[in-house]
């Protein structure tokens, strides 16, 4: 069984929310929003913060299964 530390979870969310994955995935939305794209980024930041708060509350009970383990491992490698 894999356990994800708080730092690993933060880096995972940070990469998704601010890295190339976020920009590539949300590009059509950002292009459509044009000058209001800052709202999209603000929403993503708030969502990221809420996910971190939720993870902090359930950190001790968070044990992903083998499928999630392989998804996580595949994403990082």
Coordinates of C-alpha atoms in Angstrom, one line a residue:
X1 CA 0.0 0.0 0.0
X2 CA 1.3 3.5 -0.8
X3 CA 1.0 6.5 1.4
X4 CA 1.4 9.9 0.0
X5 CA 3.1 12.5 2.2
X6 CA 1.7 16.0 2.5
X7 CA 4.6 17.4 0.5
X8 CA 4.0 14.9 -2.3
X9 CA 0.3 15.7 -2.4
X10 CA 1.0 19.4 -2.5
X11 CA 3.5 18.9 -5.4
X12 CA 1.0 16.8 -7.3
X13 CA -1.7 19.4 -6.9
X14 CA 0.7 22.3 -7.7
X15 CA 1.8 20.6 -10.9
X16 CA -1.8 19.9 -12.0
X17 CA -3.1 23.4 -11.0
X18 CA -0.2 25.6 -12.3
X19 CA 1.9 23.4 -14.6
X20 CA 1.7 22.4 -18.2
X21 CA -1.1 19.9 -17.4
X22 CA -3.3 22.8 -16.2
X23 CA -2.5 25.1 -19.1
X24 CA -2.9 22.4 -21.7
X25 CA -6.1 21.0 -20.2
X26 CA -7.8 24.4 -19.6
X27 CA -6.4 26.2 -22.7
X28 CA -9.8 26.4 -24.5
X29 CA -11.4 27.8 -21.4
X30 CA -8.7 30.4 -20.9
X31 CA -8.8 31.4 -24.5
X32 CA -12.6 31.8 -24.4
X33 CA -12.4 33.8 -21.1
X34 CA -9.9 36.2 -22.7
X35 CA -9.5 39.2 -20.3
X36 CA -11.5 37.3 -17.6
X37 CA -9.0 34.4 -17.5
X38 CA -7.8 35.6 -14.1
X39 CA -11.2 34.3 -12.7
X40 CA -10.3 30.8 -14.0
X41 CA -6.9 31.0 -12.3
X42 CA -8.4 32.4 -9.1
X43 CA -11.0 29.6 -9.1
X44 CA -8.2 27.0 -9.6
X45 CA -6.2 28.5 -6.8
X46 CA -9.2 28.3 -4.4
X47 CA -10.0 24.8 -5.5
X48 CA -6.4 23.8 -4.9
X49 CA -6.5 25.4 -1.4
X50 CA -9.7 23.6 -0.5
X51 CA -8.2 20.3 -1.6
X52 CA -5.2 20.8 0.6
X53 CA -7.5 21.6 3.6
X54 CA -9.6 18.5 2.9
X55 CA -6.4 16.4 2.6
X56 CA -5.0 17.8 5.9
X57 CA -8.3 16.7 7.7
X58 CA -8.3 13.2 6.3
X59 CA -4.5 12.6 5.9
X60 CA -4.4 9.8 8.5
X61 CA -7.2 7.9 6.8
X62 CA -6.0 8.4 3.2
X63 CA -4.8 5.1 1.8
X64 CA -5.2 4.9 -2.0
X65 CA -5.8 1.4 -3.5
X66 CA -3.6 -0.3 -6.0
X67 CA -5.3 1.2 -9.0
X68 CA -4.7 4.8 -7.7
X69 CA -1.2 3.7 -6.8
X70 CA -0.5 2.8 -10.4
X71 CA -2.1 6.0 -11.7
X72 CA 0.0 8.1 -9.4
X73 CA 3.2 6.2 -10.2
X74 CA 2.4 6.5 -14.0
X75 CA 1.8 10.2 -13.7
X76 CA 5.2 10.9 -12.0
X77 CA 7.2 8.5 -14.2

